[in-house]
Short mmCIF file of C-alpha atoms in Angstrom, two decimals:
data_model
loop_
_atom_site.label_atom_id
_atom_site.label_comp_id
_atom_site.label_asym_id
_atom_site.label_seq_id
_atom_site.Cartn_x
_atom_site.Cartn_y
_atom_site.Cartn_z
CA MET Y 19 0.00 0.00 0.00
CA ASN Y 20 2.07 2.91 -1.31
CA TYR Y 21 0.46 6.28 -1.98
CA GLU Y 22 1.79 9.77 -2.61
CA SER Y 23 -0.52 11.85 -0.43
CA ILE Y 24 -1.68 9.52 2.34
CA LYS Y 25 -0.15 7.17 4.86
CA ILE Y 26 -1.68 3.96 6.17
CA THR Y 27 -0.87 1.94 9.28
CA ILE Y 28 -2.64 -1.27 10.30
CA ASP Y 29 -2.67 -2.68 13.82
CA ARG Y 30 -5.02 -5.24 15.37
CA LYS Y 31 -7.73 -5.07 12.70
CA ILE Y 32 -7.73 -1.24 12.66
CA ALA Y 33 -6.32 0.83 9.78
CA VAL Y 34 -5.40 4.48 10.24
CA VAL Y 35 -5.48 6.49 7.01
CA THR Y 36 -3.70 9.84 7.32
CA ILE Y 37 -3.97 12.47 4.60
CA HIS Y 38 -0.44 13.82 4.39
CA ARG Y 39 -0.09 17.18 2.66
CA PRO Y 40 1.04 19.29 5.63
CA GLU Y 41 2.37 22.06 3.41
CA SER Y 42 -1.20 22.77 2.23
CA LEU Y 43 -3.07 21.80 5.43
CA ASN Y 44 -3.98 18.49 3.75
CA ALA Y 45 -6.04 20.19 1.03
CA LEU Y 46 -7.83 17.91 -1.42
CA ASN Y 47 -6.43 17.69 -4.94
CA THR Y 48 -6.47 15.14 -7.75
CA GLN Y 49 -3.73 13.09 -6.13
CA VAL Y 50 -5.57 12.90 -2.82
CA PHE Y 51 -8.76 11.79 -4.55
CA ASN Y 52 -6.84 9.11 -6.48
CA ASP Y 53 -5.05 7.90 -3.36
CA LEU Y 54 -8.25 7.83 -1.28
CA GLU Y 55 -10.09 5.86 -3.94
CA ASN Y 56 -7.29 3.32 -4.26
CA ALA Y 57 -6.71 3.10 -0.52
CA PHE Y 58 -10.33 2.41 0.34
CA ASP Y 59 -10.53 -0.17 -2.45
CA ASP Y 60 -7.47 -1.86 -0.97
CA LEU Y 61 -8.81 -1.68 2.59
CA GLU Y 62 -12.20 -3.03 1.54
CA ASN Y 63 -10.40 -6.11 0.22
CA GLU Y 64 -7.93 -6.41 3.11
CA ASN Y 65 -9.42 -9.17 5.25
CA THR Y 66 -7.36 -8.29 8.32
CA VAL Y 67 -8.91 -4.79 8.50
CA LYS Y 68 -12.30 -4.48 10.23
CA CYS Y 69 -12.44 -0.73 10.97
CA ILE Y 70 -10.79 2.40 9.52
CA ILE Y 71 -9.84 5.72 11.12
CA LEU Y 72 -9.40 8.68 8.78
CA THR Y 73 -7.44 11.73 9.92
CA GLY Y 74 -5.08 14.47 8.75
CA SER Y 75 -1.37 14.96 9.38
CA GLY Y 76 -0.11 17.67 11.70
CA GLU Y 77 -1.88 19.55 14.49
CA LYS Y 78 -3.74 22.21 12.50
CA ALA Y 79 -5.99 20.48 9.99
CA PHE Y 80 -7.99 17.40 9.17
CA VAL Y 81 -8.51 18.74 5.66
CA ALA Y 82 -8.64 22.52 5.27
CA GLY Y 83 -10.60 22.34 2.01
CA ALA Y 84 -10.00 21.81 -1.67
CA ASP Y 85 -6.82 22.90 -3.44
CA ILE Y 86 -8.34 25.99 -5.07
CA LYS Y 87 -5.26 26.66 -7.20
CA GLU Y 88 -5.85 23.38 -9.01
CA PHE Y 89 -9.34 24.25 -10.27
CA SER Y 90 -9.32 28.04 -10.42
CA ASN Y 91 -9.33 28.05 -14.24
CA PHE Y 92 -11.64 25.09 -14.82
CA SER Y 93 -14.40 25.25 -17.42
CA GLN Y 94 -17.99 24.35 -16.57
CA ASP Y 95 -17.50 20.84 -17.93
CA GLN Y 96 -14.28 20.36 -15.96
CA ALA Y 97 -16.00 21.61 -12.80
CA THR Y 98 -18.86 19.17 -13.32
CA GLN Y 99 -16.41 16.31 -13.69
CA LEU Y 100 -14.58 17.45 -10.55
CA SER Y 101 -17.82 17.34 -8.58
CA LYS Y 102 -18.62 13.89 -9.97
CA ARG Y 103 -15.15 12.72 -8.95
CA GLY Y 104 -15.67 13.95 -5.40
CA HIS Y 105 -19.05 12.26 -5.22
CA LEU Y 106 -17.64 8.97 -6.48
CA VAL Y 107 -14.84 8.86 -3.91
CA PHE Y 108 -16.93 10.05 -0.96
CA ASN Y 109 -19.80 7.70 -1.86
CA LYS Y 110 -17.28 4.86 -1.84
CA ILE Y 111 -16.32 5.76 1.73
CA GLU Y 112 -19.94 6.16 2.85
CA ASN Y 113 -20.92 2.79 1.41
CA LEU Y 114 -17.84 0.86 2.48
CA SER Y 115 -18.75 -2.37 4.25
CA LYS Y 116 -16.35 -1.49 7.08
CA PRO Y 117 -16.94 1.38 9.53
CA VAL Y 118 -14.97 4.56 8.83
CA ILE Y 119 -14.42 6.97 11.74
CA ALA Y 120 -13.23 10.51 11.03
CA ALA Y 121 -10.80 11.85 13.63
CA VAL Y 122 -11.18 15.56 12.90
CA ASN Y 123 -7.96 17.03 14.26
CA GLY Y 124 -8.28 20.71 13.31
CA PHE Y 125 -9.77 22.55 10.36
CA ALA Y 126 -12.43 20.62 8.41
CA LEU Y 127 -13.57 23.12 5.84
CA GLY Y 128 -15.30 22.80 2.49
CA GLY Y 129 -14.33 19.49 0.95
CA GLY Y 130 -12.71 18.52 4.23
CA LEU Y 131 -16.00 18.71 6.07
CA GLU Y 132 -17.71 16.94 3.18
CA LEU Y 133 -15.13 14.15 3.52
CA ALA Y 134 -15.77 13.90 7.26
CA MET Y 135 -19.52 13.75 6.65
CA ALA Y 136 -19.01 10.82 4.28
CA CYS Y 137 -17.54 8.84 7.18
CA HIS Y 138 -19.88 6.81 9.38
CA ILE Y 139 -18.84 8.42 12.68
CA ARG Y 140 -17.04 11.67 13.53
CA TYR Y 141 -14.89 12.46 16.58
CA ALA Y 142 -13.26 15.89 16.83
CA SER Y 143 -10.49 17.61 18.78
CA GLU Y 144 -11.24 20.68 20.87
CA ASN Y 145 -9.36 22.90 18.41
CA ALA Y 146 -11.36 21.70 15.40
CA LYS Y 147 -13.18 24.27 13.28
CA LEU Y 148 -15.82 23.10 10.83
CA GLY Y 149 -17.55 24.93 8.00
CA LEU Y 150 -18.58 25.13 4.37
CA PRO Y 151 -17.18 28.41 2.97
CA GLU Y 152 -17.92 27.73 -0.70
CA VAL Y 153 -20.38 30.63 -1.18
CA THR Y 154 -17.54 33.05 -0.40
CA LEU Y 155 -16.03 31.84 -3.70
CA GLY Y 156 -19.31 32.00 -5.59
CA LEU Y 157 -19.76 28.25 -5.33
CA ILE Y 158 -21.70 25.68 -3.34
CA PRO Y 159 -20.46 22.53 -1.62
CA GLY Y 160 -19.88 20.15 -4.51
CA TYR Y 161 -18.85 16.85 -2.97
CA GLY Y 162 -22.15 15.93 -1.32
CA GLY Y 163 -22.27 18.62 1.35
CA THR Y 164 -25.67 20.02 0.41
CA GLN Y 165 -27.13 16.51 0.71
CA ARG Y 166 -25.36 15.05 3.75
CA LEU Y 167 -25.39 18.10 6.05
CA PRO Y 168 -29.22 18.48 6.22
CA LYS Y 169 -29.53 14.78 7.06
CA LEU Y 170 -27.11 15.17 9.95
CA VAL Y 171 -28.17 18.52 11.45
CA GLY Y 172 -31.52 19.42 9.87
CA LYS Y 173 -32.35 21.67 6.96
CA GLY Y 174 -32.46 24.94 8.89
CA ILE Y 175 -29.04 24.61 10.49
CA ALA Y 176 -27.57 23.30 7.23
CA ASN Y 177 -28.89 26.35 5.40
CA GLU Y 178 -27.43 28.64 8.07
CA MET Y 179 -24.00 27.05 7.80
CA ILE Y 180 -23.96 27.01 4.01
CA PHE Y 181 -25.45 30.50 3.45
CA SER Y 182 -23.34 32.24 6.11
CA ALA Y 183 -20.12 30.31 5.37
CA LYS Y 184 -19.21 30.70 9.04
CA MET Y 185 -16.98 28.26 10.88
CA ILE Y 186 -18.28 26.56 14.00
CA SER Y 187 -16.42 25.13 16.98
CA ALA Y 188 -16.12 21.45 17.80
CA GLU Y 189 -18.47 21.89 20.78
CA LYS Y 190 -21.07 23.57 18.58
CA ALA Y 191 -20.67 20.76 16.05
CA LYS Y 192 -21.36 18.24 18.81
CA ALA Y 193 -24.40 20.18 20.01
CA ILE Y 194 -26.00 20.07 16.56
CA GLY Y 195 -25.10 16.42 15.91
CA LEU Y 196 -22.40 17.02 13.33
CA VAL Y 197 -19.77 15.24 15.43
CA ASN Y 198 -20.31 12.50 18.00
CA GLU Y 199 -17.72 13.43 20.63
CA VAL Y 200 -15.07 16.08 21.34
CA PHE Y 201 -11.71 15.37 22.99
CA SER Y 202 -8.47 17.18 23.63
CA ARG Y 203 -6.06 17.19 20.72
CA GLU Y 204 -3.79 14.83 22.63
CA GLU Y 205 -6.59 12.34 23.33
CA LEU Y 206 -8.36 12.36 19.98
CA LEU Y 207 -6.64 9.45 18.26
CA SER Y 208 -6.51 7.27 21.37
CA LYS Y 209 -10.22 7.83 22.04
CA THR Y 210 -11.04 7.16 18.38
CA ASN Y 211 -8.99 3.99 18.56
CA GLU Y 212 -10.89 2.91 21.70
CA LEU Y 213 -14.13 3.14 19.75
CA ALA Y 214 -12.61 1.22 16.84
CA GLU Y 215 -11.44 -1.51 19.24
CA GLN Y 216 -14.98 -1.84 20.57
CA ILE Y 217 -16.36 -2.05 17.03
CA VAL Y 218 -13.97 -4.77 15.83
CA LYS Y 219 -15.14 -7.08 18.61
CA ASN Y 220 -18.50 -7.32 16.87
CA SER Y 221 -19.72 -9.19 13.81
CA PRO Y 222 -18.22 -7.83 10.56
CA GLN Y 223 -21.12 -9.33 8.63
CA GLY Y 224 -23.66 -7.69 10.93
CA ILE Y 225 -21.90 -4.33 10.74
CA ALA Y 226 -21.69 -4.47 6.95
CA GLN Y 227 -25.42 -5.07 6.71
CA ALA Y 228 -26.10 -2.35 9.30
CA ILE Y 229 -24.16 0.17 7.20
CA LYS Y 230 -26.19 -0.83 4.17
CA ALA Y 231 -29.51 -0.55 6.01
CA VAL Y 232 -28.71 2.77 7.72
CA ASN Y 233 -27.57 4.28 4.43
CA ALA Y 234 -30.93 3.31 2.96
CA SER Y 235 -32.86 4.95 5.81
CA ASP Y 236 -33.65 8.10 3.82
CA LYS Y 237 -34.69 6.19 0.70
CA GLU Y 238 -38.08 4.77 -0.21
CA ASN Y 239 -36.82 1.21 0.18
CA GLY Y 240 -35.24 1.78 3.61
CA MET Y 241 -37.57 -0.56 5.49
CA GLU Y 242 -37.26 -3.20 2.78
CA SER Y 243 -33.47 -2.91 2.96
CA GLU Y 244 -33.54 -3.57 6.70
CA ILE Y 245 -35.85 -6.57 6.28
CA ASN Y 246 -33.65 -8.09 3.56
CA SER Y 247 -30.42 -7.47 5.49
CA PHE Y 248 -31.91 -9.01 8.64
CA GLY Y 249 -32.96 -12.12 6.73
CA GLU Y 250 -29.66 -12.49 4.88
CA LEU Y 251 -27.69 -12.52 8.12
CA PHE Y 252 -29.47 -15.69 9.27
CA ALA Y 253 -27.67 -17.54 6.47
CA GLN Y 254 -24.22 -16.23 7.39
CA GLY Y 255 -21.60 -17.61 9.73
CA ASP Y 256 -21.44 -14.68 12.15
CA PHE Y 257 -25.07 -15.19 13.16
CA LYS Y 258 -24.46 -18.86 13.88
CA GLU Y 259 -21.34 -18.04 15.92
CA GLY Y 260 -23.03 -15.19 17.77
CA VAL Y 261 -26.04 -17.26 18.79
CA SER Y 262 -23.89 -20.25 19.76
CA ALA Y 263 -21.68 -18.00 21.90
CA PHE Y 264 -24.72 -16.47 23.58
CA LEU Y 265 -26.26 -19.87 24.39
CA GLU Y 266 -22.90 -21.23 25.56
CA LYS Y 267 -22.25 -18.10 27.68
CA ARG Y 268 -18.93 -17.25 26.01
CA LYS Y 269 -17.59 -14.41 23.91
CA PRO Y 270 -18.13 -14.87 20.17
CA ALA Y 271 -15.10 -15.45 17.95
CA PHE Y 272 -15.87 -13.57 14.76
CA ASP Y 273 -13.40 -13.75 11.89
#
């Protein structure tokens, strides 16, 4: 697993993906998108990995936004393709069969916040600042932000954040449901890892189906998705192991 703009470490079923462009506060560019797409493909197929933590290098930023210099002269068609590219990569993360936890360790602005919102769970450091400043450039969030933010915080608050372009604190983000928990900068990764360790004790097959069902919750077939996922799990090995462990009063041994 060699990439130009990210680093990956794997330990005890948990992978930590670190976006590593410290000179630009980990801003998103074509290389980052390519590396993220390839990395999450690789991690999806890596059987030893059961949970993924996504963070940024350094102490200032998770991802401070998109690399504006890269697209400042794009045509309309190029901009449309850029948005499609962002959607493709972030949708891949959102629909991964393994949980992805964002450890937001500083600025998460524009595309950086959109990336965090594509993750299944978000923890933040006390120094984190979150926002969608695109309208200050005459744009809108283009990597799924206008769709994911209202689902997380409600339409009114989403409109306020997008229209005003203001940054909010980590504590405010927790209060509105944008992040799950807030920790000191020093504790963030260890606390995120604690959650990941709790997750990997559970059934990978059950979690994969839970991700699928939860992601369908705002679609017309959400209830049907849950019913089908519930039924499918009865034919899989984790269910048999989980029930046997329960009846035998022991801890389950999931693969």
